[in-house]
CSV table of C-alpha atoms and ligand atoms in Angstrom, one decimal:
chain,number,residue,atom,x,y,z
A,19,MET,CA,20.9,-7.3,-31.6
A,20,GLY,CA,19.8,-4.5,-34.0
A,21,GLU,CA,22.6,-2.1,-34.6
A,22,GLY,CA,24.0,-2.9,-31.2
A,23,ALA,CA,26.8,-5.2,-32.3
A,24,LYS,CA,29.2,-2.8,-30.7
A,25,GLY,CA,29.2,-3.4,-27.0
A,26,GLN,CA,27.8,-6.9,-27.2
A,27,ASN,CA,31.0,-8.5,-26.2
A,28,SER,CA,31.8,-6.0,-23.4
A,29,ALA,CA,32.8,-7.1,-19.9
A,30,LEU,CA,29.4,-5.8,-18.6
A,31,VAL,CA,27.4,-7.9,-21.0
A,32,ARG,CA,29.6,-11.0,-20.4
A,33,THR,CA,29.2,-10.6,-16.7
A,34,LEU,CA,25.4,-10.3,-16.9
A,35,LEU,CA,25.5,-13.5,-18.9
A,36,GLY,CA,27.2,-15.3,-16.0
A,37,GLU,CA,30.9,-14.8,-16.7
A,38,GLN,CA,32.7,-13.7,-13.5
A,39,GLN,CA,35.6,-11.2,-14.2
A,40,PRO,CA,38.9,-10.8,-12.3
A,41,HIS,CA,37.8,-7.2,-11.6
A,42,PRO,CA,34.1,-6.5,-11.6
A,43,PRO,CA,32.9,-4.1,-14.3
A,44,ILE,CA,31.7,-0.8,-12.9
A,45,TRP,CA,29.2,1.9,-13.7
A,46,LEU,CA,27.2,4.2,-11.3
A,47,MET,CA,23.6,5.0,-11.1
A,48,ARG,CA,23.1,8.7,-11.9
A,49,GLN,CA,26.7,8.9,-13.1
A,50,ALA,CA,25.5,11.5,-15.6
A,51,GLY,CA,24.3,14.4,-13.5
A,52,ARG,CA,24.8,17.1,-11.0
A,53,HIS,CA,28.1,16.0,-9.5
A,54,LEU,CA,29.8,16.9,-12.8
A,55,PRO,CA,30.5,20.6,-13.6
A,56,GLU,CA,30.2,19.9,-17.3
A,57,TYR,CA,26.7,18.5,-16.6
A,58,ARG,CA,25.7,21.6,-14.7
A,59,GLU,CA,26.8,23.7,-17.6
A,60,LEU,CA,24.8,21.7,-20.1
A,61,ARG,CA,21.8,21.6,-17.7
A,62,ALA,CA,21.9,25.5,-17.5
A,63,LYS,CA,21.5,25.6,-21.3
A,64,ASN,CA,18.6,23.1,-21.2
A,65,LYS,CA,16.2,24.7,-18.7
A,66,SER,CA,13.3,22.2,-19.0
A,67,PHE,CA,14.5,18.8,-17.9
A,68,LEU,CA,12.0,16.9,-20.1
A,69,ASP,CA,13.0,19.0,-23.2
A,70,PHE,CA,16.6,18.1,-22.3
A,71,CYS,CA,15.7,14.4,-22.2
A,72,TYR,CA,14.1,14.9,-25.7
A,73,ALA,CA,17.1,16.7,-27.2
A,74,PRO,CA,19.1,13.9,-28.8
A,75,ALA,CA,22.4,15.8,-29.1
A,76,ALA,CA,22.2,17.2,-25.5
A,77,ALA,CA,21.1,13.9,-24.0
A,78,ALA,CA,23.9,12.0,-25.9
A,79,GLU,CA,26.4,14.6,-24.6
A,80,ALA,CA,25.2,14.1,-20.9
A,81,THR,CA,25.4,10.4,-21.3
A,82,LEU,CA,29.0,10.6,-22.6
A,83,GLN,CA,30.3,13.0,-20.0
A,84,PRO,CA,31.0,10.4,-17.3
A,85,VAL,CA,32.4,8.1,-20.0
A,86,ARG,CA,35.0,10.6,-20.9
A,87,ARG,CA,36.0,11.3,-17.4
A,88,TYR,CA,35.9,7.9,-15.8
A,89,PRO,CA,36.9,4.4,-16.9
A,90,VAL,CA,33.3,3.1,-16.5
A,91,ASP,CA,32.4,-0.1,-18.3
A,92,ALA,CA,29.0,1.2,-19.3
A,93,ALA,CA,27.1,4.4,-20.1
A,94,ILE,CA,23.4,4.6,-19.1
A,95,ILE,CA,21.3,6.7,-21.5
A,96,PHE,CA,20.5,10.1,-20.1
A,97,SER,CA,16.7,10.0,-19.9
A,98,ASP,CA,14.1,9.5,-17.1
A,99,ILE,CA,11.7,6.8,-16.1
A,100,LEU,CA,8.8,9.3,-16.4
A,101,VAL,CA,9.1,9.7,-20.1
A,102,VAL,CA,6.9,6.6,-20.4
A,103,PRO,CA,3.9,8.0,-18.6
A,104,HIS,CA,4.5,11.3,-20.5
A,105,ALA,CA,4.5,9.5,-23.8
A,106,LEU,CA,1.3,7.7,-22.8
A,107,GLY,CA,-0.3,11.2,-22.5
A,108,ARG,CA,0.0,12.0,-18.8
A,109,ASP,CA,1.0,15.4,-17.7
A,110,VAL,CA,4.6,15.4,-16.3
A,111,ARG,CA,6.6,18.4,-15.0
A,112,PHE,CA,9.8,18.8,-13.2
A,113,ALA,CA,9.7,21.6,-10.7
A,114,GLU,CA,13.0,23.1,-9.5
A,115,GLY,CA,13.9,21.6,-6.2
A,116,GLU,CA,10.7,19.5,-6.0
A,117,GLY,CA,11.4,16.6,-8.4
A,118,PRO,CA,8.7,15.3,-10.7
A,119,LEU,CA,5.1,16.3,-10.5
A,120,LEU,CA,2.3,14.6,-12.4
A,121,THR,CA,-1.4,15.2,-12.5
A,122,PRO,CA,-2.7,12.3,-10.4
A,123,LEU,CA,-4.5,9.5,-12.3
A,124,GLU,CA,-7.9,9.0,-10.8
A,125,GLY,CA,-9.8,6.1,-12.3
A,126,ALA,CA,-11.0,4.1,-15.2
A,127,GLU,CA,-11.5,7.1,-17.5
A,128,ASP,CA,-7.9,8.2,-17.1
A,129,ILE,CA,-6.7,4.7,-17.7
A,130,ALA,CA,-8.8,4.3,-20.8
A,131,LYS,CA,-7.2,7.5,-22.2
A,132,LEU,CA,-3.6,6.1,-22.0
A,133,ASP,CA,-2.5,6.1,-25.6
A,134,MET,CA,0.0,3.4,-26.6
A,135,SER,CA,-0.1,4.3,-30.3
A,136,ARG,CA,2.2,7.3,-30.0
A,137,LEU,CA,4.7,5.8,-27.6
A,138,GLU,CA,7.5,5.2,-30.1
A,139,THR,CA,7.0,8.4,-32.0
A,140,ARG,CA,7.0,10.5,-28.9
A,141,LEU,CA,10.1,8.8,-27.6
A,142,ALA,CA,12.0,8.8,-30.9
A,143,PRO,CA,14.4,11.5,-29.6
A,144,VAL,CA,15.5,9.1,-26.8
A,145,TYR,CA,16.2,6.4,-29.4
A,146,GLU,CA,18.2,8.9,-31.5
A,147,ALA,CA,20.3,9.8,-28.4
A,148,LEU,CA,21.0,6.1,-27.9
A,149,GLN,CA,22.2,5.8,-31.6
A,150,ARG,CA,24.4,8.8,-31.2
A,151,VAL,CA,26.0,7.4,-28.0
A,152,ARG,CA,26.5,3.9,-29.4
A,153,ALA,CA,28.2,5.4,-32.5
A,154,ALA,CA,30.5,7.6,-30.4
A,155,MET,CA,31.5,5.0,-27.8
A,156,ASP,CA,34.2,2.2,-28.0
A,157,ALA,CA,33.0,-1.4,-28.3
A,158,ASP,CA,34.5,-2.4,-25.0
A,159,ARG,CA,31.9,-0.3,-23.2
A,160,ALA,CA,28.3,-1.2,-22.9
A,161,LEU,CA,25.3,1.1,-23.4
A,162,ILE,CA,22.5,0.5,-20.9
A,163,GLY,CA,18.9,1.4,-21.8
A,164,PHE,CA,16.3,1.6,-19.0
A,165,ALA,CA,12.7,2.0,-17.9
A,166,GLY,CA,10.8,2.3,-14.7
A,167,ALA,CA,9.0,-0.9,-13.6
A,168,PRO,CA,5.2,-0.8,-14.0
A,169,TRP,CA,4.5,-0.5,-10.3
A,170,THR,CA,7.0,2.4,-9.8
A,171,LEU,CA,5.4,4.2,-12.8
A,172,ALA,CA,1.9,3.5,-11.5
A,173,THR,CA,2.9,4.9,-8.1
A,174,TYR,CA,4.1,8.2,-9.6
A,175,MET,CA,1.0,8.3,-11.8
A,176,ILE,CA,-1.4,7.8,-8.9
A,177,GLN,CA,0.4,9.8,-6.3
A,178,GLY,CA,1.5,12.6,-8.7
A,179,ARG,CA,4.9,12.9,-7.0
A,180,GLY,CA,7.8,10.9,-5.6
A,181,GLY,CA,8.4,9.8,-2.1
A,182,GLU,CA,4.8,9.0,-1.2
A,183,ARG,CA,3.3,5.6,-1.8
A,184,ASP,CA,0.4,5.2,0.5
A,185,LEU,CA,-2.3,6.4,-1.9
A,186,ALA,CA,-1.0,4.1,-4.6
A,187,ARG,CA,-1.3,1.0,-2.3
A,188,ALA,CA,-4.7,2.2,-1.2
A,189,PHE,CA,-5.7,2.5,-4.9
A,190,ALA,CA,-4.5,-1.1,-5.4
A,191,TYR,CA,-6.7,-2.4,-2.5
A,192,GLN,CA,-9.7,-0.3,-3.5
A,193,ASN,CA,-9.5,-0.9,-7.3
A,194,PRO,CA,-7.9,-4.3,-7.8
A,195,ASP,CA,-9.2,-4.6,-11.4
A,196,LEU,CA,-8.1,-1.1,-12.4
A,197,VAL,CA,-4.6,-1.6,-10.9
A,198,ASP,CA,-4.2,-4.8,-12.8
A,199,GLU,CA,-5.3,-3.1,-16.0
A,200,LEU,CA,-3.0,-0.2,-15.4
A,201,LEU,CA,0.0,-2.5,-14.7
A,202,ALA,CA,-0.7,-4.5,-17.8
A,203,ILE,CA,-0.7,-1.4,-20.0
A,204,LEU,CA,2.5,-0.2,-18.4
A,205,ALA,CA,4.2,-3.6,-18.8
A,206,GLU,CA,3.4,-3.5,-22.5
A,207,ALA,CA,4.6,0.2,-22.8
A,208,VAL,CA,7.8,-0.6,-20.8
A,209,GLY,CA,8.5,-3.6,-23.0
A,210,GLN,CA,8.0,-1.6,-26.2
A,211,HIS,CA,10.2,1.2,-24.9
A,212,LEU,CA,13.0,-1.3,-24.0
A,213,ILE,CA,12.7,-3.0,-27.4
A,214,ALA,CA,13.1,0.3,-29.2
A,215,GLN,CA,16.2,1.1,-27.0
A,216,VAL,CA,17.8,-2.2,-28.0
A,217,LYS,CA,17.0,-1.5,-31.6
A,218,ALA,CA,18.8,1.8,-31.2
A,219,GLY,CA,21.9,0.2,-29.8
A,220,ALA,CA,21.4,-0.6,-26.1
A,221,ASN,CA,23.4,-3.7,-25.1
A,222,ALA,CA,21.8,-4.3,-21.7
A,223,LEU,CA,18.6,-3.0,-20.0
A,224,GLN,CA,17.8,-2.0,-16.4
A,225,ILE,CA,14.3,-1.9,-15.0
A,226,PHE,CA,14.1,0.4,-12.0
A,227,GLU,CA,11.5,-0.7,-9.4
A,228,SER,CA,12.3,2.2,-7.1
A,229,TRP,CA,9.2,1.7,-5.0
A,230,ALA,CA,9.5,-2.0,-4.2
A,231,GLU,CA,9.5,-0.9,-0.6
A,232,ASP,CA,6.6,-1.4,1.7
A,233,ILE,CA,4.8,-4.0,-0.4
A,234,PRO,CA,3.2,-6.7,1.7
A,235,GLY,CA,4.3,-10.3,0.8
A,236,HIS,CA,0.9,-11.2,-0.5
A,237,LEU,CA,1.0,-8.3,-3.1
A,238,PHE,CA,4.6,-8.6,-4.1
A,239,ALA,CA,4.0,-10.9,-7.1
A,240,ARG,CA,0.9,-9.1,-8.2
A,241,LEU,CA,2.3,-5.6,-8.1
A,242,VAL,CA,6.0,-6.1,-8.6
A,243,THR,CA,7.2,-9.4,-10.2
A,244,LYS,CA,4.4,-10.3,-12.5
A,245,PRO,CA,4.2,-6.9,-14.3
A,246,ILE,CA,8.0,-6.9,-14.6
A,247,ARG,CA,7.9,-10.5,-16.0
A,248,ARG,CA,5.4,-9.3,-18.5
A,249,ALA,CA,7.7,-6.5,-19.7
A,250,VAL,CA,10.6,-8.9,-19.8
A,251,ASP,CA,8.6,-11.4,-21.9
A,252,VAL,CA,7.7,-8.6,-24.3
A,253,VAL,CA,11.4,-7.8,-24.8
A,254,ARG,CA,12.5,-11.4,-25.0
A,255,ALA,CA,9.9,-12.2,-27.7
A,256,VAL,CA,12.0,-9.8,-29.9
A,257,TYR,CA,15.5,-9.9,-28.3
A,258,PRO,CA,15.8,-13.2,-26.4
A,259,GLU,CA,19.5,-12.6,-25.7
A,260,VAL,CA,19.6,-9.0,-24.3
A,261,PRO,CA,20.5,-9.1,-20.6
A,262,ILE,CA,18.2,-7.4,-18.2
A,263,ILE,CA,18.9,-6.1,-14.7
A,264,GLY,CA,16.1,-5.6,-12.2
A,265,PHE,CA,16.5,-3.2,-9.4
A,266,PRO,CA,14.0,-3.8,-6.6
A,267,ARG,CA,14.9,-0.9,-4.3
A,268,GLY,CA,13.7,-1.6,-0.8
A,269,ALA,CA,13.1,-5.3,-1.4
A,270,GLY,CA,16.6,-6.7,-0.8
A,271,HIS,CA,15.1,-9.3,1.5
A,272,ARG,CA,13.1,-10.7,-1.4
A,273,VAL,CA,15.7,-10.9,-4.1
A,274,GLY,CA,15.3,-14.6,-4.5
A,275,GLN,CA,11.6,-14.4,-5.2
A,276,PHE,CA,12.2,-11.3,-7.3
A,277,GLN,CA,14.8,-13.0,-9.6
A,278,GLN,CA,12.9,-16.3,-9.9
A,279,GLU,CA,9.6,-14.6,-10.8
A,280,THR,CA,10.9,-12.0,-13.1
A,281,GLY,CA,13.6,-14.1,-14.8
A,282,VAL,CA,16.1,-11.2,-15.0
A,283,GLN,CA,19.8,-12.1,-15.5
A,284,GLY,CA,21.0,-9.4,-13.0
A,285,VAL,CA,19.7,-8.1,-9.7
A,286,GLY,CA,20.6,-4.6,-8.5
A,287,LEU,CA,20.9,-4.4,-4.7
A,288,ASP,CA,20.0,-1.3,-2.7
A,289,ILE,CA,22.1,0.3,0.0
A,290,ALA,CA,20.7,-1.9,2.8
A,291,ALA,CA,20.7,-5.2,1.0
A,292,ASP,CA,23.1,-7.9,2.2
A,293,LEU,CA,25.4,-9.1,-0.6
A,294,SER,CA,26.1,-12.5,0.9
A,295,ALA,CA,22.5,-13.2,1.8
A,296,ALA,CA,21.6,-12.2,-1.8
A,297,ARG,CA,24.3,-14.5,-3.2
A,298,SER,CA,22.9,-17.4,-1.1
A,299,ALA,CA,19.4,-16.7,-2.2
A,300,LEU,CA,20.3,-16.5,-5.9
A,301,GLY,CA,23.1,-19.1,-6.3
A,302,PRO,CA,26.4,-18.8,-8.1
A,303,LYS,CA,25.2,-17.9,-11.7
A,304,VAL,CA,22.9,-14.8,-11.3
A,305,CYS,CA,24.7,-11.5,-11.6
A,306,LEU,CA,24.6,-9.2,-8.7
A,307,GLN,CA,25.0,-5.4,-9.0
A,308,GLY,CA,25.7,-2.9,-6.3
A,309,ASN,CA,25.7,-1.7,-3.6
A,310,LEU,CA,28.0,1.0,-2.4
A,311,ASP,CA,26.3,3.6,-0.2
A,312,PRO,CA,26.3,6.9,-2.2
A,313,MET,CA,27.0,8.6,1.2
A,314,ALA,CA,30.3,6.6,1.5
A,315,LEU,CA,31.2,7.7,-2.0
A,316,MET,CA,30.5,11.3,-1.0
A,317,ALA,CA,32.4,11.0,2.3
A,318,GLY,CA,35.5,9.4,0.9
A,319,GLY,CA,38.6,8.5,3.0
A,320,ALA,CA,39.1,5.3,5.0
A,321,ALA,CA,35.4,4.7,5.3
A,322,LEU,CA,35.1,4.6,1.5
A,323,GLU,CA,38.0,2.3,1.1
A,324,GLN,CA,36.5,-0.1,3.7
A,325,ALA,CA,33.1,0.0,2.1
A,326,VAL,CA,34.5,-0.7,-1.4
A,327,ASP,CA,36.7,-3.5,-0.2
A,328,ALA,CA,33.8,-5.2,1.6
A,329,ILE,CA,31.9,-5.3,-1.7
A,330,LEU,CA,34.9,-6.5,-3.6
A,331,ALA,CA,35.3,-9.3,-1.1
A,332,ALA,CA,31.7,-10.4,-1.6
A,333,ALA,CA,32.1,-10.0,-5.4
A,334,THR,CA,34.3,-13.0,-5.5
A,335,THR,CA,31.4,-15.4,-5.0
A,336,GLY,CA,29.9,-15.0,-8.5
A,337,PRO,CA,29.3,-12.6,-11.4
A,338,HIS,CA,29.2,-9.0,-10.0
A,339,ILE,CA,28.8,-5.5,-11.4
A,340,PHE,CA,30.2,-2.8,-9.1
A,341,ASN,CA,27.7,0.0,-8.6
A,342,LEU,CA,26.0,2.1,-5.9
A,343,GLY,CA,23.0,1.1,-4.0
A,344,HIS,CA,21.3,4.3,-5.2
A,345,GLY,CA,22.3,7.3,-7.3
A,346,VAL,CA,25.4,9.5,-7.1
A,347,VAL,CA,24.5,12.6,-5.1
A,348,PRO,CA,25.4,16.1,-6.4
A,349,ALA,CA,27.9,16.9,-3.6
A,350,THR,CA,30.1,13.9,-4.5
A,351,PRO,CA,33.8,14.9,-5.0
A,352,ILE,CA,35.1,13.7,-8.4
A,353,PRO,CA,38.4,12.4,-6.8
A,354,ASN,CA,36.3,10.0,-4.7
A,355,VAL,CA,34.7,8.6,-7.9
A,356,GLU,CA,38.1,8.3,-9.5
A,357,TYR,CA,39.5,6.5,-6.5
A,358,VAL,CA,36.6,3.9,-6.6
A,359,MET,CA,37.3,3.3,-10.3
A,360,ARG,CA,41.0,2.6,-9.6
A,361,ARG,CA,40.3,0.5,-6.5
A,362,VAL,CA,37.7,-1.7,-8.3
A,363,LYS,CA,40.1,-2.2,-11.2
A,364,GLY,CA,42.9,-3.2,-8.9
A,365,LEU,CA,45.0,0.0,-9.6
A,366,ALA,CA,44.8,1.6,-6.1
B,430,CP3,O1,22.8,8.8,-15.0
B,430,CP3,C1,21.8,8.1,-15.0
B,430,CP3,O2,21.6,7.3,-14.1
B,430,CP3,C2,20.9,8.1,-16.2
B,430,CP3,C3,19.8,9.0,-16.2
B,430,CP3,C4,18.6,8.8,-15.2
B,430,CP3,C5,17.9,9.9,-14.6
B,430,CP3,N1,16.8,9.4,-13.9
B,430,CP3,C6,18.3,11.3,-14.9
B,430,CP3,C7,17.7,12.4,-14.0
B,430,CP3,C8,18.0,7.7,-14.7
B,430,CP3,C9,18.4,6.2,-14.8
B,430,CP3,C10,16.9,8.1,-13.9
B,430,CP3,C11,15.9,7.1,-13.2
B,430,CP3,C12,14.9,7.6,-12.4
B,430,CP3,N2,14.2,8.8,-12.5
B,430,CP3,C13,14.4,6.9,-11.3
B,430,CP3,C14,14.8,5.5,-10.9
B,430,CP3,C15,16.0,5.5,-10.0
B,430,CP3,C16,15.8,6.0,-8.6
B,430,CP3,O3,16.3,7.1,-8.3
B,430,CP3,O4,15.1,5.3,-7.8
B,430,CP3,C17,13.4,7.7,-10.7
B,430,CP3,C18,12.6,7.4,-9.4
B,430,CP3,C19,13.3,8.9,-11.4
B,430,CP3,C20,12.4,10.0,-11.2
B,430,CP3,C21,13.1,11.3,-11.0
B,430,CP3,N3,13.7,12.0,-11.9
B,430,CP3,C22,13.3,12.0,-9.7
B,430,CP3,C23,12.8,11.5,-8.4
B,430,CP3,C24,14.0,13.1,-10.0
B,430,CP3,C25,14.3,14.2,-9.0
B,430,CP3,C26,15.3,13.9,-8.0
B,430,CP3,C27,16.7,14.1,-8.5
B,430,CP3,O5,17.5,13.2,-8.3
B,430,CP3,O6,17.0,15.2,-9.0
B,430,CP3,C28,14.3,13.1,-11.4
B,430,CP3,C29,15.1,14.1,-12.1
B,430,CP3,C30,16.4,13.6,-12.7
B,430,CP3,N4,16.5,12.5,-13.5
B,430,CP3,C31,17.6,14.3,-12.8
B,430,CP3,C32,18.5,13.5,-13.6
B,430,CP3,C33,19.9,13.8,-13.9
B,430,CP3,C34,17.9,15.6,-12.1
B,430,CP3,C35,17.5,16.7,-13.1
B,430,CP3,C36,18.3,18.0,-12.9
B,430,CP3,O7,19.4,18.0,-13.4
B,430,CP3,O8,17.7,18.9,-12.3
């Protein structure tokens, strides 16, 4: 696994490969970010979010901040899913308080201009950040690389912003050949980006399908699982062993189909997904990940204890990685995060 020998035998990797642990390993989506004062300080010095993502020392530092503070079993590289469309030549901006903004992709001409040849060069700073993190972190903690799934990236590229998905689906109905072509290009780009992350030291990978919601059953394979499978196959042709987690947010009712058609070793569950239904759909070997409500983490108290314990009870039915059902929100008190870490590890 490239230079990634460190972390290969971590609890997170072993769990993904099917080995259930006495206490599930834990990491949190968006663990590096605005709930940490040290992140806000670093962010203030790196005004442009994309430049921050492309500054290896700063990105490595942001990745390591939660690792220093919490006993997490994994770090996730500080980056963004939108670096891939950016590296393919699309215009991506992060406006204060608005989230990402892209110039909407309109048709065949824009797709023909997507330039795969510069992907790895343009994303080299991300790989350098991964190398720095892997070198700085102990071997018992895993380093997770990630990418957006092709359909989620296509949605952002077509809509030009987050939250809205109608135009992207309309585009898929109106231009079936173009959407297939776009998804094929993105699957290849995602695969290449993930391979480069493993080469740089990632021990496991997560593919974020943040917009798996609202996809009719007859389009789910075409838009969601086949493009992810393609990216997974690209990765496995080079790194057959590296475990991959798929996170089909909003499609918790289709996790069985999702896992079978993508072939991922782990499935991330969103806030609303039912853990025991997912376990029944997936059988005893597939690793589940999730799915504490970030609002329970923010709220704390008895409600948090109950929510954590319900997941821990379900986590006895097979390999499980404790995580949230979506990202940590900025208002989350640090003691609540510390409490969850202790509770999950059997220390509170
Ligand atoms: O800690 C980590 O999880 C690693 C870093 C990470 C970021 N984005 C950093 C980030 C990861 C894994 C992502 C994934 C990502 N980015 C997703 C998939 C997960 C999901 O939320 O469904 C999506 C859809 C994006 C696109 C994106 N980037 C949005 C919608 C936003 C704005 C909303 C927000 O949460 O601020 C971003 C910006 C972003 N990405 C920030 C961070 C830390 C906030 C930037 C800041 O500090 O101002």
